[in-house]
């Protein structure tokens, strides 16, 4: 990771959820950048150089699925691990991960400790090169 405090970019159109996730991950020792629009992804990744992107799939304007297609075009976007964050079914998420370069997914469960544990697991896997 690029710092002692891992940097997470969270993209979700639900502003209340963004605030809750920011508070939760910040309290777990992470630096969190948020955006309510996926259109800002390239600019934010270039400027902030996050260790991980937590991406909502169901968003207006540019859906997470389209973002995943879009990220294949740019090396600097492919180099940043993307974890899908969605309420979609396990089957839909597994399929989407399989056909994209996302490294996995986290279901929106409402369980804050589960979210923190899963984000930490993805960060640890990235650090160890898994």
Short mmCIF file of N, CA, C and O in Angstrom, two decimals:
data_model
loop_
_atom_site.label_atom_id
_atom_site.label_comp_id
_atom_site.label_asym_id
_atom_site.label_seq_id
_atom_site.Cartn_x
_atom_site.Cartn_y
_atom_site.Cartn_z
N UNK A 1 0.84 -1.18 0.00
CA UNK A 1 0.00 0.00 0.00
C UNK A 1 0.88 1.24 0.00
O UNK A 1 2.02 1.18 0.38
N UNK A 2 0.30 2.35 -0.40
CA UNK A 2 1.13 3.53 -0.57
C UNK A 2 1.30 4.34 0.69
O UNK A 2 1.94 5.37 0.67
N UNK A 3 0.76 3.92 1.83
CA UNK A 3 0.93 4.65 3.07
C UNK A 3 0.61 3.72 4.23
O UNK A 3 0.10 2.62 4.04
N UNK A 4 0.92 4.19 5.44
CA UNK A 4 0.59 3.40 6.62
C UNK A 4 -0.93 3.27 6.73
O UNK A 4 -1.45 2.23 7.05
N UNK A 5 -1.61 4.34 6.43
CA UNK A 5 -3.06 4.35 6.47
C UNK A 5 -3.58 4.04 5.06
O UNK A 5 -3.42 4.84 4.16
N UNK A 6 -4.20 2.87 4.86
CA UNK A 6 -4.68 2.55 3.51
C UNK A 6 -5.72 3.56 3.03
O UNK A 6 -6.53 4.05 3.82
N UNK A 7 -5.67 3.85 1.74
CA UNK A 7 -6.58 4.84 1.15
C UNK A 7 -7.62 4.10 0.32
O UNK A 7 -7.28 3.35 -0.59
N UNK A 8 -8.89 4.34 0.66
CA UNK A 8 -10.00 3.68 -0.01
C UNK A 8 -10.83 4.74 -0.73
O UNK A 8 -11.21 5.76 -0.13
N UNK A 9 -11.13 4.50 -1.99
CA UNK A 9 -12.03 5.36 -2.76
C UNK A 9 -13.38 4.65 -2.81
O UNK A 9 -13.47 3.52 -3.29
N UNK A 10 -14.41 5.31 -2.27
CA UNK A 10 -15.75 4.72 -2.24
C UNK A 10 -16.63 5.51 -3.21
O UNK A 10 -16.74 6.73 -3.09
N UNK A 11 -17.23 4.80 -4.16
CA UNK A 11 -18.10 5.44 -5.15
C UNK A 11 -19.49 4.83 -5.02
O UNK A 11 -19.67 3.62 -5.21
N UNK A 12 -20.45 5.68 -4.67
CA UNK A 12 -21.83 5.24 -4.49
C UNK A 12 -22.74 6.45 -4.63
O UNK A 12 -22.40 7.53 -4.14
N UNK A 13 -23.89 6.29 -5.30
CA UNK A 13 -24.79 7.42 -5.48
C UNK A 13 -25.64 7.69 -4.24
O UNK A 13 -26.29 8.73 -4.15
N UNK A 14 -25.62 6.80 -3.25
CA UNK A 14 -26.37 6.99 -2.01
C UNK A 14 -25.50 7.80 -1.04
O UNK A 14 -24.58 7.27 -0.42
N UNK A 15 -25.81 9.08 -0.91
CA UNK A 15 -24.98 9.98 -0.11
C UNK A 15 -24.97 9.58 1.37
O UNK A 15 -23.94 9.68 2.04
N UNK A 16 -26.11 9.10 1.89
CA UNK A 16 -26.15 8.65 3.29
C UNK A 16 -25.24 7.45 3.49
O UNK A 16 -24.51 7.38 4.48
N UNK A 17 -25.26 6.52 2.55
CA UNK A 17 -24.39 5.36 2.64
C UNK A 17 -22.92 5.77 2.55
O UNK A 17 -22.09 5.26 3.30
N UNK A 18 -22.62 6.71 1.66
CA UNK A 18 -21.24 7.20 1.54
C UNK A 18 -20.74 7.72 2.88
O UNK A 18 -19.62 7.43 3.30
N UNK A 19 -21.57 8.53 3.55
CA UNK A 19 -21.18 9.08 4.85
C UNK A 19 -20.97 8.00 5.88
O UNK A 19 -20.00 8.03 6.65
N UNK A 20 -21.86 7.02 5.91
CA UNK A 20 -21.75 5.92 6.88
C UNK A 20 -20.49 5.09 6.62
O UNK A 20 -19.76 4.75 7.56
N UNK A 21 -20.23 4.77 5.35
CA UNK A 21 -19.04 3.98 5.01
C UNK A 21 -17.77 4.77 5.33
O UNK A 21 -16.81 4.23 5.86
N UNK A 22 -17.79 6.08 5.03
CA UNK A 22 -16.62 6.91 5.35
C UNK A 22 -16.33 6.88 6.85
O UNK A 22 -15.19 6.65 7.26
N UNK A 23 -17.36 7.10 7.67
CA UNK A 23 -17.16 7.10 9.13
C UNK A 23 -16.65 5.74 9.60
O UNK A 23 -15.74 5.65 10.43
N UNK A 24 -17.25 4.69 9.09
CA UNK A 24 -16.90 3.33 9.50
C UNK A 24 -15.45 2.99 9.15
O UNK A 24 -14.69 2.53 10.01
N UNK A 25 -15.07 3.22 7.91
CA UNK A 25 -13.70 2.87 7.49
C UNK A 25 -12.67 3.81 8.11
O UNK A 25 -11.56 3.38 8.44
N UNK A 26 -13.03 5.07 8.30
CA UNK A 26 -12.12 6.02 8.95
C UNK A 26 -11.87 5.58 10.39
O UNK A 26 -10.73 5.60 10.87
N UNK A 27 -12.92 5.16 11.09
CA UNK A 27 -12.76 4.72 12.48
C UNK A 27 -11.94 3.43 12.55
O UNK A 27 -11.39 3.10 13.60
N UNK A 28 -11.85 2.70 11.44
CA UNK A 28 -11.04 1.47 11.38
C UNK A 28 -9.61 1.77 10.93
O UNK A 28 -8.84 0.85 10.63
N UNK A 29 -9.25 3.06 10.84
CA UNK A 29 -7.88 3.43 10.53
C UNK A 29 -7.56 3.61 9.06
O UNK A 29 -6.40 3.55 8.66
N UNK A 30 -8.58 3.82 8.24
CA UNK A 30 -8.35 4.00 6.81
C UNK A 30 -8.63 5.45 6.41
O UNK A 30 -9.43 6.12 7.03
N UNK A 31 -7.95 5.88 5.37
CA UNK A 31 -8.21 7.18 4.77
C UNK A 31 -9.26 6.94 3.69
O UNK A 31 -9.10 6.04 2.86
N UNK A 32 -10.33 7.72 3.69
CA UNK A 32 -11.44 7.46 2.78
C UNK A 32 -11.75 8.69 1.93
O UNK A 32 -11.90 9.79 2.44
N UNK A 33 -11.83 8.46 0.63
CA UNK A 33 -12.26 9.48 -0.32
C UNK A 33 -13.58 8.98 -0.89
O UNK A 33 -13.70 7.79 -1.20
N UNK A 34 -14.56 9.86 -1.01
CA UNK A 34 -15.85 9.42 -1.53
C UNK A 34 -16.27 10.24 -2.73
O UNK A 34 -15.85 11.38 -2.90
N UNK A 35 -17.10 9.61 -3.56
CA UNK A 35 -17.69 10.30 -4.70
C UNK A 35 -19.07 9.71 -4.94
O UNK A 35 -19.24 8.50 -4.91
N UNK A 36 -20.04 10.60 -5.17
CA UNK A 36 -21.41 10.15 -5.46
C UNK A 36 -21.59 9.89 -6.96
O UNK A 36 -22.68 9.54 -7.38
N UNK A 37 -20.54 10.06 -7.74
CA UNK A 37 -20.64 9.85 -9.18
C UNK A 37 -19.45 9.05 -9.69
O UNK A 37 -18.30 9.36 -9.38
N UNK A 38 -19.73 8.05 -10.50
CA UNK A 38 -18.67 7.24 -11.10
C UNK A 38 -17.94 8.00 -12.20
O UNK A 38 -16.85 7.61 -12.62
N UNK A 39 -18.52 9.11 -12.65
CA UNK A 39 -17.88 9.89 -13.72
C UNK A 39 -16.54 10.49 -13.27
O UNK A 39 -15.69 10.80 -14.09
N UNK A 40 -16.35 10.63 -11.95
CA UNK A 40 -15.12 11.22 -11.42
C UNK A 40 -14.01 10.19 -11.18
O UNK A 40 -12.91 10.55 -10.75
N UNK A 41 -14.29 8.92 -11.45
CA UNK A 41 -13.33 7.86 -11.14
C UNK A 41 -11.93 8.09 -11.71
O UNK A 41 -10.96 8.07 -10.95
N UNK A 42 -11.77 8.33 -13.02
CA UNK A 42 -10.40 8.49 -13.54
C UNK A 42 -9.63 9.62 -12.86
O UNK A 42 -8.48 9.45 -12.46
N UNK A 43 -10.28 10.76 -12.70
CA UNK A 43 -9.62 11.91 -12.07
C UNK A 43 -9.24 11.60 -10.62
O UNK A 43 -8.13 11.90 -10.19
N UNK A 44 -10.14 10.98 -9.88
CA UNK A 44 -9.86 10.66 -8.47
C UNK A 44 -8.74 9.63 -8.33
O UNK A 44 -7.89 9.74 -7.46
N UNK A 45 -8.72 8.63 -9.20
CA UNK A 45 -7.68 7.61 -9.12
C UNK A 45 -6.32 8.22 -9.45
O UNK A 45 -5.33 7.96 -8.75
N UNK A 46 -6.26 9.07 -10.47
CA UNK A 46 -4.98 9.71 -10.81
C UNK A 46 -4.50 10.63 -9.68
O UNK A 46 -3.33 10.64 -9.35
N UNK A 47 -5.41 11.39 -9.11
CA UNK A 47 -5.03 12.36 -8.07
C UNK A 47 -4.76 11.70 -6.72
O UNK A 47 -3.78 12.02 -6.06
N UNK A 48 -5.62 10.77 -6.31
CA UNK A 48 -5.55 10.22 -4.96
C UNK A 48 -4.74 8.94 -4.83
O UNK A 48 -4.29 8.60 -3.75
N UNK A 49 -4.60 8.20 -5.92
CA UNK A 49 -3.87 6.92 -5.93
C UNK A 49 -4.33 6.00 -4.79
O UNK A 49 -3.54 5.61 -3.92
N UNK A 50 -5.62 5.63 -4.81
CA UNK A 50 -6.13 4.78 -3.73
C UNK A 50 -5.56 3.37 -3.77
O UNK A 50 -5.11 2.90 -4.81
N UNK A 51 -5.57 2.73 -2.61
CA UNK A 51 -5.13 1.34 -2.51
C UNK A 51 -6.23 0.39 -2.96
O UNK A 51 -5.96 -0.75 -3.35
N UNK A 52 -7.49 0.86 -2.88
CA UNK A 52 -8.64 0.02 -3.20
C UNK A 52 -9.81 0.93 -3.58
O UNK A 52 -9.98 2.00 -3.01
N UNK A 53 -10.61 0.46 -4.54
CA UNK A 53 -11.84 1.17 -4.92
C UNK A 53 -13.01 0.30 -4.53
O UNK A 53 -13.07 -0.89 -4.89
N UNK A 54 -13.95 0.86 -3.78
CA UNK A 54 -15.19 0.19 -3.42
C UNK A 54 -16.26 0.80 -4.30
O UNK A 54 -16.59 1.98 -4.16
N UNK A 55 -16.77 0.03 -5.25
CA UNK A 55 -17.63 0.56 -6.31
C UNK A 55 -19.04 0.00 -6.26
O UNK A 55 -19.23 -1.22 -6.35
N UNK A 56 -20.01 0.90 -6.14
CA UNK A 56 -21.42 0.51 -6.24
C UNK A 56 -21.70 0.17 -7.70
O UNK A 56 -21.15 0.79 -8.61
N UNK A 57 -22.56 -0.80 -7.94
CA UNK A 57 -22.87 -1.24 -9.29
C UNK A 57 -24.08 -0.50 -9.86
O UNK A 57 -24.11 -0.16 -11.02
N UNK A 58 -25.07 -0.28 -9.03
CA UNK A 58 -26.33 0.30 -9.51
C UNK A 58 -26.35 1.80 -9.27
O UNK A 58 -26.75 2.26 -8.20
N UNK A 59 -25.89 2.54 -10.28
CA UNK A 59 -25.84 4.00 -10.18
C UNK A 59 -26.38 4.61 -11.47
O UNK A 59 -26.26 4.03 -12.53
N UNK A 60 -26.95 5.82 -11.34
CA UNK A 60 -27.42 6.51 -12.55
C UNK A 60 -26.23 7.04 -13.36
O UNK A 60 -25.10 7.03 -12.89
N UNK A 61 -26.48 7.49 -14.52
CA UNK A 61 -25.52 8.09 -15.45
C UNK A 61 -24.53 7.06 -15.98
O UNK A 61 -24.57 6.70 -17.14
N UNK A 62 -23.63 6.58 -15.14
CA UNK A 62 -22.63 5.60 -15.56
C UNK A 62 -22.62 4.49 -14.52
O UNK A 62 -22.08 4.66 -13.43
N UNK A 63 -23.25 3.36 -14.82
CA UNK A 63 -23.37 2.27 -13.86
C UNK A 63 -22.00 1.66 -13.57
O UNK A 63 -21.06 1.80 -14.36
N UNK A 64 -21.93 0.97 -12.46
CA UNK A 64 -20.69 0.29 -12.10
C UNK A 64 -20.25 -0.71 -13.15
O UNK A 64 -19.06 -0.88 -13.40
N UNK A 65 -21.22 -1.37 -13.78
CA UNK A 65 -20.87 -2.33 -14.84
C UNK A 65 -20.19 -1.62 -16.00
O UNK A 65 -19.21 -2.11 -16.56
N UNK A 66 -20.70 -0.45 -16.37
CA UNK A 66 -20.06 0.32 -17.45
C UNK A 66 -18.70 0.86 -17.01
O UNK A 66 -17.78 0.94 -17.82
N UNK A 67 -18.58 1.21 -15.75
CA UNK A 67 -17.29 1.67 -15.23
C UNK A 67 -16.26 0.56 -15.39
O UNK A 67 -15.12 0.80 -15.81
N UNK A 68 -16.63 -0.68 -15.08
CA UNK A 68 -15.69 -1.79 -15.21
C UNK A 68 -15.23 -1.97 -16.65
O UNK A 68 -14.05 -2.22 -16.90
N UNK A 69 -16.15 -1.81 -17.60
CA UNK A 69 -15.76 -1.87 -19.01
C UNK A 69 -14.80 -0.73 -19.35
O UNK A 69 -13.79 -0.93 -20.02
N UNK A 70 -15.10 0.44 -18.85
CA UNK A 70 -14.33 1.65 -19.10
C UNK A 70 -12.91 1.53 -18.53
O UNK A 70 -11.94 1.94 -19.15
N UNK A 71 -12.78 0.92 -17.34
CA UNK A 71 -11.47 0.84 -16.69
C UNK A 71 -10.50 -0.05 -17.44
O UNK A 71 -9.29 0.07 -17.27
N UNK A 72 -11.01 -0.95 -18.28
CA UNK A 72 -10.13 -1.83 -19.06
C UNK A 72 -9.28 -1.04 -20.05
O UNK A 72 -8.27 -1.53 -20.53
N UNK A 73 -9.69 0.18 -20.35
CA UNK A 73 -9.01 0.99 -21.36
C UNK A 73 -7.77 1.70 -20.84
O UNK A 73 -6.96 2.18 -21.62
N UNK A 74 -7.63 1.81 -19.51
CA UNK A 74 -6.55 2.61 -18.95
C UNK A 74 -5.72 1.82 -17.95
O UNK A 74 -6.25 1.29 -16.98
N UNK A 75 -4.41 1.76 -18.17
CA UNK A 75 -3.51 1.02 -17.28
C UNK A 75 -3.61 1.50 -15.84
O UNK A 75 -3.62 0.70 -14.92
N UNK A 76 -3.66 2.82 -15.64
CA UNK A 76 -3.67 3.34 -14.28
C UNK A 76 -4.95 2.94 -13.53
O UNK A 76 -4.94 2.80 -12.32
N UNK A 77 -6.04 2.69 -14.26
CA UNK A 77 -7.27 2.23 -13.62
C UNK A 77 -7.22 0.72 -13.38
O UNK A 77 -7.68 0.23 -12.35
N UNK A 78 -6.64 -0.02 -14.31
CA UNK A 78 -6.52 -1.47 -14.14
C UNK A 78 -5.60 -1.81 -12.98
O UNK A 78 -5.72 -2.88 -12.37
N UNK A 79 -4.67 -0.94 -12.68
CA UNK A 79 -3.69 -1.22 -11.62
C UNK A 79 -4.27 -1.06 -10.21
O UNK A 79 -3.67 -1.51 -9.25
N UNK A 80 -5.42 -0.43 -10.10
CA UNK A 80 -6.04 -0.23 -8.79
C UNK A 80 -7.13 -1.27 -8.58
O UNK A 80 -8.05 -1.38 -9.38
N UNK A 81 -7.02 -2.06 -7.50
CA UNK A 81 -8.02 -3.11 -7.27
C UNK A 81 -9.41 -2.51 -7.05
O UNK A 81 -9.57 -1.54 -6.32
N UNK A 82 -10.40 -3.14 -7.68
CA UNK A 82 -11.79 -2.71 -7.54
C UNK A 82 -12.57 -3.83 -6.89
O UNK A 82 -12.52 -4.98 -7.32
N UNK A 83 -13.30 -3.46 -5.83
CA UNK A 83 -14.21 -4.38 -5.15
C UNK A 83 -15.62 -3.85 -5.36
O UNK A 83 -15.89 -2.68 -5.08
N UNK A 84 -16.50 -4.71 -5.85
CA UNK A 84 -17.88 -4.30 -6.07
C UNK A 84 -18.61 -4.26 -4.74
O UNK A 84 -18.40 -5.13 -3.89
N UNK A 85 -19.46 -3.26 -4.55
CA UNK A 85 -20.24 -3.12 -3.32
C UNK A 85 -21.68 -2.96 -3.75
O UNK A 85 -22.05 -1.93 -4.31
N UNK A 86 -22.47 -4.00 -3.54
CA UNK A 86 -23.80 -4.01 -4.12
C UNK A 86 -24.76 -4.88 -3.34
O UNK A 86 -24.35 -5.78 -2.61
N UNK A 87 -26.05 -4.62 -3.55
CA UNK A 87 -27.10 -5.46 -2.97
C UNK A 87 -27.56 -6.51 -3.98
O UNK A 87 -28.47 -7.28 -3.69
N UNK A 88 -26.94 -6.57 -5.15
CA UNK A 88 -27.30 -7.58 -6.15
C UNK A 88 -27.09 -8.98 -5.57
O UNK A 88 -26.40 -9.16 -4.58
N UNK A 89 -27.65 -9.97 -6.23
CA UNK A 89 -27.53 -11.35 -5.76
C UNK A 89 -26.08 -11.83 -5.87
O UNK A 89 -25.30 -11.32 -6.67
N UNK A 90 -25.78 -12.86 -5.07
CA UNK A 90 -24.44 -13.47 -5.11
C UNK A 90 -24.10 -13.91 -6.54
O UNK A 90 -23.00 -13.70 -7.01
N UNK A 91 -25.08 -14.53 -7.21
CA UNK A 91 -24.85 -15.04 -8.56
C UNK A 91 -24.50 -13.90 -9.52
O UNK A 91 -23.58 -14.03 -10.34
N UNK A 92 -25.26 -12.80 -9.45
CA UNK A 92 -24.99 -11.65 -10.34
C UNK A 92 -23.60 -11.08 -10.06
O UNK A 92 -22.85 -10.75 -10.99
N UNK A 93 -23.26 -10.96 -8.79
CA UNK A 93 -21.96 -10.39 -8.43
C UNK A 93 -20.81 -11.31 -8.84
O UNK A 93 -19.79 -10.85 -9.37
N UNK A 94 -20.96 -12.60 -8.62
CA UNK A 94 -19.93 -13.55 -9.04
C UNK A 94 -19.72 -13.50 -10.55
O UNK A 94 -18.59 -13.52 -11.03
N UNK A 95 -20.82 -13.41 -11.28
CA UNK A 95 -20.74 -13.32 -12.74
C UNK A 95 -20.03 -12.04 -13.18
O UNK A 95 -19.19 -12.06 -14.07
N UNK A 96 -20.37 -10.96 -12.54
CA UNK A 96 -19.76 -9.67 -12.89
C UNK A 96 -18.26 -9.67 -12.58
O UNK A 96 -17.45 -9.19 -13.37
N UNK A 97 -17.88 -10.23 -11.45
CA UNK A 97 -16.45 -10.33 -11.10
C UNK A 97 -15.73 -11.21 -12.13
O UNK A 97 -14.65 -10.86 -12.59
N UNK A 98 -16.36 -12.31 -12.50
CA UNK A 98 -15.74 -13.24 -13.45
C UNK A 98 -15.50 -12.61 -14.82
O UNK A 98 -14.52 -12.94 -15.49
N UNK A 99 -16.35 -11.70 -15.24
CA UNK A 99 -16.19 -11.11 -16.58
C UNK A 99 -15.57 -9.71 -16.55
O UNK A 99 -15.56 -9.02 -17.56
N UNK A 100 -15.04 -9.33 -15.41
CA UNK A 100 -14.38 -8.03 -15.30
C UNK A 100 -13.04 -8.23 -14.61
O UNK A 100 -12.66 -9.36 -14.31
N UNK A 101 -12.36 -7.14 -14.35
CA UNK A 101 -11.11 -7.26 -13.59
C UNK A 101 -11.28 -6.88 -12.12
O UNK A 101 -10.31 -6.68 -11.41
N UNK A 102 -12.55 -6.81 -11.65
CA UNK A 102 -12.79 -6.60 -10.22
C UNK A 102 -12.19 -7.78 -9.46
O UNK A 102 -12.20 -8.92 -9.95
N UNK A 103 -11.67 -7.52 -8.28
CA UNK A 103 -11.03 -8.60 -7.52
C UNK A 103 -12.00 -9.32 -6.60
O UNK A 103 -11.64 -10.31 -5.98
N UNK A 104 -13.22 -8.82 -6.49
CA UNK A 104 -14.20 -9.47 -5.64
C UNK A 104 -15.37 -8.54 -5.38
O UNK A 104 -15.50 -7.50 -6.03
N UNK A 105 -16.18 -8.93 -4.42
CA UNK A 105 -17.35 -8.12 -4.09
C UNK A 105 -17.65 -8.19 -2.60
O UNK A 105 -17.22 -9.14 -1.92
N UNK A 106 -18.37 -7.21 -2.13
CA UNK A 106 -18.88 -7.17 -0.76
C UNK A 106 -20.36 -6.85 -0.88
O UNK A 106 -20.74 -5.84 -1.48
N UNK A 107 -21.18 -7.72 -0.33
CA UNK A 107 -22.63 -7.48 -0.34
C UNK A 107 -22.96 -6.36 0.64
O UNK A 107 -22.38 -6.26 1.70
N UNK A 108 -23.90 -5.52 0.23
CA UNK A 108 -24.42 -4.48 1.13
C UNK A 108 -25.37 -5.16 2.11
O UNK A 108 -26.51 -5.43 1.79
N UNK A 109 -24.86 -5.46 3.29
CA UNK A 109 -25.65 -6.22 4.26
C UNK A 109 -26.16 -5.37 5.41
O UNK A 109 -27.04 -5.80 6.14
N UNK A 110 -25.58 -4.21 5.60
CA UNK A 110 -25.95 -3.43 6.77
C UNK A 110 -25.15 -3.83 8.00
O UNK A 110 -25.35 -3.31 9.08
N UNK A 111 -24.22 -4.78 7.84
CA UNK A 111 -23.38 -5.22 8.95
C UNK A 111 -22.04 -4.49 8.87
O UNK A 111 -21.17 -4.86 8.09
N UNK A 112 -21.87 -3.45 9.70
CA UNK A 112 -20.65 -2.64 9.59
C UNK A 112 -19.36 -3.41 9.87
O UNK A 112 -18.36 -3.20 9.21
N UNK A 113 -19.38 -4.33 10.82
CA UNK A 113 -18.15 -5.05 11.14
C UNK A 113 -17.76 -5.98 9.98
O UNK A 113 -16.59 -6.18 9.72
N UNK A 114 -18.75 -6.51 9.30
CA UNK A 114 -18.47 -7.36 8.14
C UNK A 114 -17.82 -6.54 7.03
O UNK A 114 -16.86 -7.00 6.40
N UNK A 115 -18.32 -5.35 6.79
CA UNK A 115 -17.73 -4.48 5.75
C UNK A 115 -16.27 -4.19 6.06
O UNK A 115 -15.40 -4.35 5.21
N UNK A 116 -15.99 -3.78 7.29
CA UNK A 116 -14.61 -3.46 7.68
C UNK A 116 -13.72 -4.70 7.53
O UNK A 116 -12.63 -4.61 6.94
N UNK A 117 -14.18 -5.84 8.01
CA UNK A 117 -13.37 -7.07 7.92
C UNK A 117 -13.08 -7.44 6.48
O UNK A 117 -11.97 -7.84 6.14
N UNK A 118 -14.08 -7.31 5.62
CA UNK A 118 -13.89 -7.68 4.22
C UNK A 118 -12.95 -6.70 3.50
O UNK A 118 -12.11 -7.12 2.70
N UNK A 119 -13.09 -5.41 3.76
CA UNK A 119 -12.17 -4.43 3.16
C UNK A 119 -10.75 -4.73 3.61
O UNK A 119 -9.81 -4.75 2.80
N UNK A 120 -10.56 -4.99 4.90
CA UNK A 120 -9.22 -5.32 5.42
C UNK A 120 -8.68 -6.58 4.76
O UNK A 120 -7.49 -6.66 4.44
N UNK A 121 -9.54 -7.57 4.54
CA UNK A 121 -9.10 -8.82 3.89
C UNK A 121 -8.63 -8.55 2.46
O UNK A 121 -7.61 -9.10 2.02
N UNK A 122 -9.36 -7.71 1.73
CA UNK A 122 -8.94 -7.38 0.36
C UNK A 122 -7.61 -6.62 0.37
O UNK A 122 -6.75 -6.86 -0.46
N UNK A 123 -7.43 -5.72 1.33
CA UNK A 123 -6.18 -4.98 1.44
C UNK A 123 -5.02 -5.90 1.78
O UNK A 123 -3.93 -5.80 1.21
N UNK A 124 -5.25 -6.83 2.69
CA UNK A 124 -4.22 -7.79 3.08
C UNK A 124 -3.84 -8.68 1.89
O UNK A 124 -2.66 -8.94 1.67
N UNK A 125 -4.84 -9.13 1.16
CA UNK A 125 -4.58 -9.97 -0.02
C UNK A 125 -3.75 -9.19 -1.03
O UNK A 125 -2.83 -9.74 -1.66
N UNK A 126 -4.06 -7.92 -1.20
CA UNK A 126 -3.30 -7.09 -2.15
C UNK A 126 -1.86 -6.95 -1.69
O UNK A 126 -0.92 -7.04 -2.48
N UNK A 127 -1.67 -6.70 -0.39
CA UNK A 127 -0.31 -6.54 0.15
C UNK A 127 0.52 -7.80 -0.04
O UNK A 127 1.69 -7.73 -0.36
N UNK A 128 -0.11 -8.95 0.15
CA UNK A 128 0.63 -10.22 0.06
C UNK A 128 0.76 -10.71 -1.38
O UNK A 128 1.37 -11.72 -1.64
N UNK A 129 0.12 -9.97 -2.30
CA UNK A 129 0.22 -10.34 -3.70
C UNK A 129 -0.70 -11.47 -4.11
O UNK A 129 -0.54 -12.06 -5.16
N UNK A 130 -1.65 -11.78 -3.25
CA UNK A 130 -2.57 -12.89 -3.54
C UNK A 130 -3.57 -12.51 -4.60
O UNK A 130 -3.90 -11.40 -4.81
#
